[in-house]
Amino acid sequence: MAIRIFITGGTFDKEYNELNGELYFKDTHMQELLTLGRSRLLVNIKTLMMIDSLEMTAEHRALIAAECNQSTEDKIVITHGTDTMAETAGVLARSVQDKTIVLTGAMIPIKFGSSDGLFNLGSALAFVQSLPAGVYVAMNGRYFNWDNVRKNRQTGIFEELKAVSSGM
Amino acid sequence: MAIRIFITGGTFDKEYNELNGELYFKDTHMQELLTLGRSRLLVNIKTLMMIDSLEMTAEHRALIAAECNQSTEDKIVITHGTDTMAETAGVLARSVQDKTIVLTGAMIPIKFGSSDGLFNLGSALAFVQSLPAGVYVAMNGRYFNWDNVRKNRQTGIFEELKAVSSGM
Amino acid sequence: MAIRIFITGGTFDKEYNELNGELYFKDTHMQELLTLGRSRLLVNIKTLMMIDSLEMTAEHRALIAAECNQSTEDKIVITHGTDTMAETAGVLARSVQDKTIVLTGAMIPIKFGSSDGLFNLGSALAFVQSLPAGVYVAMNGRYFNWDNVRKNRQTGIFEELKAVSSGM
Amino acid sequence: MAIRIFITGGTFDKEYNELNGELYFKDTHMQELLTLGRSRLLVNIKTLMMIDSLEMTAEHRALIAAECNQSTEDKIVITHGTDTMAETAGVLARSVQDKTIVLTGAMIPIKFGSSDGLFNLGSALAFVQSLPAGVYVAMNGRYFNWDNVRKNRQTGIFEELKAVSSGM
């Protein structure tokens, strides 16, 4: 059974425009990374949009949710900008049932030498194969449930909303 | 709860000796890769040996098994040469109980530009967090049970021993 | 006799700020590149400024010229943004005598995987050792006299102001 | 006027065979490096052989010399293994007249992340454009006359045969 991969943009796929010195989107580097990782997973890749996640609107998120619902695959990885990844996860959790959805991205564009993108992709593809149905964020080697994650803007690190308490 | 990482060598950690043109082992690059991946996992890294897996003997495997048994962590990732990864997985499955052990490695040294090592590491660390107790090999984006995996020497790809049959 | 290297910024030394997604300057990567190139040249490196060359003013250029004049070395390499490299070359040609000065830079930051920076640096350091006194731009594997060079903004390529004519 | 580039192999072009773990030669990476360096030089590339320079015989060197003599270009860069680069330089100096020939190579294969190959190539292409007729070795950011260079096998660094004396 194939894994569905949806591309939405984010730092992950940003490139450097050498004519004007700005970062921009051209094509996704997903296939390139899968080849680099010698992946033998059966995947179906579809680019839904190529935008910075700060520009993502309710319409964009509704589109992603619709695509997840229409997908015949029940394992879905979504590349997404990190800034609003948790927000999109929430929308998907409320509108998609019975599928394992893992959102991931990168803090550094994968065309930079020092990108975390390949690590995160390996991690997301593994989590989507092994976690039960639900919506998750995979960053920093960890996975988070959609309702207990935020990006700490000061540190750039993903963390739980609150420390896990026990015994209460 | 921390993840234990054991280093045993393999292509993963091979380096190029620029004085004699040969590949050799110096130190592991594990910490460097975890930093690159912006990993925030709590890990305890220990180098058990630095050898090519074709040189791995029964004594080496007994040592790895003993270390797995003595480990206080019940999630263990082991970097290992690809040629005999499946054989070591079998030894561990027969001697270690109640732990999730994931063996991984690389087809290309991680110091090469085109290495699969970072992808595999992301994958192995995700599988070890999400799979039930057992011994697994994580390569090519997939995971394999210890008793149903081999490296195809002609293609360099990990595959099941037999095609999964159904309906019988 | 040592070669003087002056750092002024430009695309060459730009880095990606993973907290806000912008390109910025931190420290120069000059020493890192010289180590990568196994350079055994005796060099004295000094950072004069770290700015985008579109922000370079007459005062900045006067400072660079003064530093070139005060330098005890008569071979000088200057890293510089590409957009106004030719303009700075002109200022230096009019104010510095009897020294070989080579300006170079990069179209892509050297922290990107696909940067031309290491190639350009190797080229600039070679030209400064072998060309007679004068002010030159070294880009695209070529060298240009200060009074016959411009960056073509459409293509990103350095070229002569006019085709070299002959036989007239 | 074009620059002639002859490829002979050496560490420069070695690749990692992921099926058997050995280093080997496939194709040259010259065009890839020129593209990376955004080179706009007019070059004619020809692969003469793909061998380790320790395996280079008198016949191989005679072939290289013949190709240099037949070349219509009078500026020639030769990629070559570092171990016997100085020996080949000597053969060329004795058999080729009135051309500028620069031999270069790499201590680390260019497919490794930490290769000096791109730096050396930038350097060699610059020296060949700016040095008078003669045979030179370009390594470590420097150039050496063919009769005053050796590779120090202990350090991997190219150096003069003797310190340059003066005033005698």
PDB file of N, CA, C and O in Angstrom, chain B residues 87-117:
ATOM      1  N   GLU B  87      22.121 -10.776   9.972  1.00  0.00           N
ATOM      2  CA  GLU B  87      22.657 -11.844  10.820  1.00  0.00           C
ATOM      3  C   GLU B  87      22.719 -11.392  12.288  1.00  0.00           C
ATOM      4  O   GLU B  87      22.320 -12.117  13.201  1.00  0.00           O
ATOM      5  N   THR B  88      23.189 -10.183  12.512  1.00  0.00           N
ATOM      6  CA  THR B  88      23.235  -9.660  13.882  1.00  0.00           C
ATOM      7  C   THR B  88      21.822  -9.504  14.443  1.00  0.00           C
ATOM      8  O   THR B  88      21.580  -9.779  15.629  1.00  0.00           O
ATOM      9  N   ALA B  89      20.898  -9.085  13.599  1.00  0.00           N
ATOM     10  CA  ALA B  89      19.506  -8.956  14.053  1.00  0.00           C
ATOM     11  C   ALA B  89      18.997 -10.300  14.583  1.00  0.00           C
ATOM     12  O   ALA B  89      18.320 -10.364  15.617  1.00  0.00           O
ATOM     13  N   GLY B  90      19.354 -11.379  13.894  1.00  0.00           N
ATOM     14  CA  GLY B  90      18.931 -12.703  14.331  1.00  0.00           C
ATOM     15  C   GLY B  90      19.515 -13.071  15.690  1.00  0.00           C
ATOM     16  O   GLY B  90      18.810 -13.605  16.567  1.00  0.00           O
ATOM     17  N   VAL B  91      20.774 -12.788  15.888  1.00  0.00           N
ATOM     18  CA  VAL B  91      21.413 -13.076  17.182  1.00  0.00           C
ATOM     19  C   VAL B  91      20.714 -12.300  18.294  1.00  0.00           C
ATOM     20  O   VAL B  91      20.414 -12.839  19.374  1.00  0.00           O
ATOM     21  N   LEU B  92      20.439 -11.028  18.041  1.00  0.00           N
ATOM     22  CA  LEU B  92      19.802 -10.199  19.065  1.00  0.00           C
ATOM     23  C   LEU B  92      18.382 -10.691  19.367  1.00  0.00           C
ATOM     24  O   LEU B  92      17.948 -10.712  20.529  1.00  0.00           O
ATOM     25  N   ALA B  93      17.664 -11.114  18.331  1.00  0.00           N
ATOM     26  CA  ALA B  93      16.283 -11.572  18.541  1.00  0.00           C
ATOM     27  C   ALA B  93      16.247 -12.805  19.440  1.00  0.00           C
ATOM     28  O   ALA B  93      15.320 -12.991  20.231  1.00  0.00           O
ATOM     29  N   ARG B  94      17.281 -13.623  19.324  1.00  0.00           N
ATOM     30  CA  ARG B  94      17.313 -14.848  20.129  1.00  0.00           C
ATOM     31  C   ARG B  94      17.839 -14.618  21.546  1.00  0.00           C
ATOM     32  O   ARG B  94      17.699 -15.482  22.398  1.00  0.00           O
ATOM     33  N   SER B  95      18.429 -13.461  21.814  1.00  0.00           N
ATOM     34  CA  SER B  95      19.040 -13.300  23.137  1.00  0.00           C
ATOM     35  C   SER B  95      18.557 -12.090  23.932  1.00  0.00           C
ATOM     36  O   SER B  95      18.923 -11.938  25.099  1.00  0.00           O
ATOM     37  N   VAL B  96      17.777 -11.206  23.326  1.00  0.00           N
ATOM     38  CA  VAL B  96      17.300 -10.020  24.059  1.00  0.00           C
ATOM     39  C   VAL B  96      15.768 -10.026  24.072  1.00  0.00           C
ATOM     40  O   VAL B  96      15.142 -10.259  23.043  1.00  0.00           O
ATOM     41  N   GLN B  97      15.190  -9.788  25.236  1.00  0.00           N
ATOM     42  CA  GLN B  97      13.729  -9.793  25.374  1.00  0.00           C
ATOM     43  C   GLN B  97      13.198  -8.398  25.717  1.00  0.00           C
ATOM     44  O   GLN B  97      13.886  -7.618  26.353  1.00  0.00           O
ATOM     45  N   ASP B  98      11.985  -8.160  25.309  1.00  0.00           N
ATOM     46  CA  ASP B  98      11.230  -7.005  25.803  1.00  0.00           C
ATOM     47  C   ASP B  98      11.850  -5.642  25.515  1.00  0.00           C
ATOM     48  O   ASP B  98      11.636  -4.686  26.269  1.00  0.00           O
ATOM     49  N   LYS B  99      12.608  -5.579  24.457  1.00  0.00           N
ATOM     50  CA  LYS B  99      13.132  -4.278  24.053  1.00  0.00           C
ATOM     51  C   LYS B  99      12.866  -4.075  22.564  1.00  0.00           C
ATOM     52  O   LYS B  99      12.752  -5.040  21.802  1.00  0.00           O
ATOM     53  N   THR B 100      12.752  -2.813  22.170  1.00  0.00           N
ATOM     54  CA  THR B 100      12.647  -2.497  20.748  1.00  0.00           C
ATOM     55  C   THR B 100      14.038  -2.146  20.249  1.00  0.00           C
ATOM     56  O   THR B 100      14.645  -1.173  20.723  1.00  0.00           O
ATOM     57  N   ILE B 101      14.541  -2.962  19.348  1.00  0.00           N
ATOM     58  CA  ILE B 101      15.893  -2.772  18.818  1.00  0.00           C
ATOM     59  C   ILE B 101      15.798  -2.558  17.311  1.00  0.00           C
ATOM     60  O   ILE B 101      15.203  -3.357  16.598  1.00  0.00           O
ATOM     61  N   VAL B 102      16.384  -1.451  16.823  1.00  0.00           N
ATOM     62  CA  VAL B 102      16.360  -1.152  15.393  1.00  0.00           C
ATOM     63  C   VAL B 102      17.789  -1.012  14.892  1.00  0.00           C
ATOM     64  O   VAL B 102      18.540  -0.156  15.366  1.00  0.00           O
ATOM     65  N   LEU B 103      18.161  -1.864  13.940  1.00  0.00           N
ATOM     66  CA  LEU B 103      19.484  -1.757  13.321  1.00  0.00           C
ATOM     67  C   LEU B 103      19.367  -0.935  12.045  1.00  0.00           C
ATOM     68  O   LEU B 103      18.434  -1.109  11.261  1.00  0.00           O
ATOM     69  N   THR B 104      20.334  -0.048  11.839  1.00  0.00           N
ATOM     70  CA  THR B 104      20.363   0.719  10.601  1.00  0.00           C
ATOM     71  C   THR B 104      21.801   0.970  10.208  1.00  0.00           C
ATOM     72  O   THR B 104      22.734   0.620  10.938  1.00  0.00           O
ATOM     73  N   GLY B 105      21.992   1.559   9.043  1.00  0.00           N
ATOM     74  CA  GLY B 105      23.343   1.812   8.549  1.00  0.00           C
ATOM     75  C   GLY B 105      23.270   2.719   7.339  1.00  0.00           C
ATOM     76  O   GLY B 105      22.374   3.551   7.243  1.00  0.00           O
ATOM     77  N   ALA B 106      24.221   2.567   6.439  1.00  0.00           N
ATOM     78  CA  ALA B 106      24.227   3.407   5.241  1.00  0.00           C
ATOM     79  C   ALA B 106      24.900   2.666   4.103  1.00  0.00           C
ATOM     80  O   ALA B 106      25.785   1.846   4.324  1.00  0.00           O
ATOM     81  N   MET B 107      24.462   2.948   2.906  1.00  0.00           N
ATOM     82  CA  MET B 107      25.089   2.370   1.715  1.00  0.00           C
ATOM     83  C   MET B 107      26.290   3.201   1.293  1.00  0.00           C
ATOM     84  O   MET B 107      27.172   2.739   0.580  1.00  0.00           O
ATOM     85  N   ILE B 108      26.301   4.440   1.712  1.00  0.00           N
ATOM     86  CA  ILE B 108      27.348   5.406   1.342  1.00  0.00           C
ATOM     87  C   ILE B 108      27.793   6.087   2.639  1.00  0.00           C
ATOM     88  O   ILE B 108      26.946   6.471   3.445  1.00  0.00           O
ATOM     89  N   PRO B 109      29.085   6.234   2.862  1.00  0.00           N
ATOM     90  CA  PRO B 109      29.543   6.891   4.095  1.00  0.00           C
ATOM     91  C   PRO B 109      28.904   8.274   4.280  1.00  0.00           C
ATOM     92  O   PRO B 109      28.705   9.003   3.297  1.00  0.00           O
ATOM     93  N   ILE B 110      28.601   8.618   5.509  1.00  0.00           N
ATOM     94  CA  ILE B 110      27.904   9.884   5.723  1.00  0.00           C
ATOM     95  C   ILE B 110      28.769  11.094   5.418  1.00  0.00           C
ATOM     96  O   ILE B 110      28.257  12.185   5.240  1.00  0.00           O
ATOM     97  N   LYS B 111      30.069  10.902   5.300  1.00  0.00           N
ATOM     98  CA  LYS B 111      30.927  12.032   4.917  1.00  0.00           C
ATOM     99  C   LYS B 111      30.899  12.281   3.412  1.00  0.00           C
ATOM    100  O   LYS B 111      31.451  13.266   2.934  1.00  0.00           O
ATOM    101  N   PHE B 112      30.300  11.382   2.643  1.00  0.00           N
ATOM    102  CA  PHE B 112      30.080  11.620   1.220  1.00  0.00           C
ATOM    103  C   PHE B 112      28.859  12.522   1.067  1.00  0.00           C
ATOM    104  O   PHE B 112      27.905  12.407   1.829  1.00  0.00           O
ATOM    105  N   GLY B 113      28.882  13.332   0.038  1.00  0.00           N
ATOM    106  CA  GLY B 113      27.752  14.219  -0.210  1.00  0.00           C
ATOM    107  C   GLY B 113      26.453  13.468  -0.436  1.00  0.00           C
ATOM    108  O   GLY B 113      25.379  13.942  -0.079  1.00  0.00           O
ATOM    109  N   SER B 114      26.541  12.272  -0.995  1.00  0.00           N
ATOM    110  CA  SER B 114      25.326  11.583  -1.430  1.00  0.00           C
ATOM    111  C   SER B 114      24.900  10.473  -0.477  1.00  0.00           C
ATOM    112  O   SER B 114      24.243   9.520  -0.881  1.00  0.00           O
ATOM    113  N   SER B 115      25.227  10.594   0.811  1.00  0.00           N
ATOM    114  CA  SER B 115      24.915   9.514   1.748  1.00  0.00           C
ATOM    115  C   SER B 115      23.437   9.434   2.113  1.00  0.00           C
ATOM    116  O   SER B 115      22.739  10.435   2.229  1.00  0.00           O
ATOM    117  N   ASP B 116      22.999   8.214   2.315  1.00  0.00           N
ATOM    118  CA  ASP B 116      21.664   7.940   2.825  1.00  0.00           C
ATOM    119  C   ASP B 116      21.635   7.902   4.359  1.00  0.00           C
ATOM    120  O   ASP B 116      20.585   7.640   4.957  1.00  0.00           O
ATOM    121  N   GLY B 117      22.756   8.146   5.005  1.00  0.00           N
ATOM    122  CA  GLY B 117      22.865   7.950   6.450  1.00  0.00           C
ATOM    123  C   GLY B 117      21.909   8.805   7.279  1.00  0.00           C
ATOM    124  O   GLY B 117      21.312   8.329   8.243  1.00  0.00           O
TER     125      GLY B 117
END
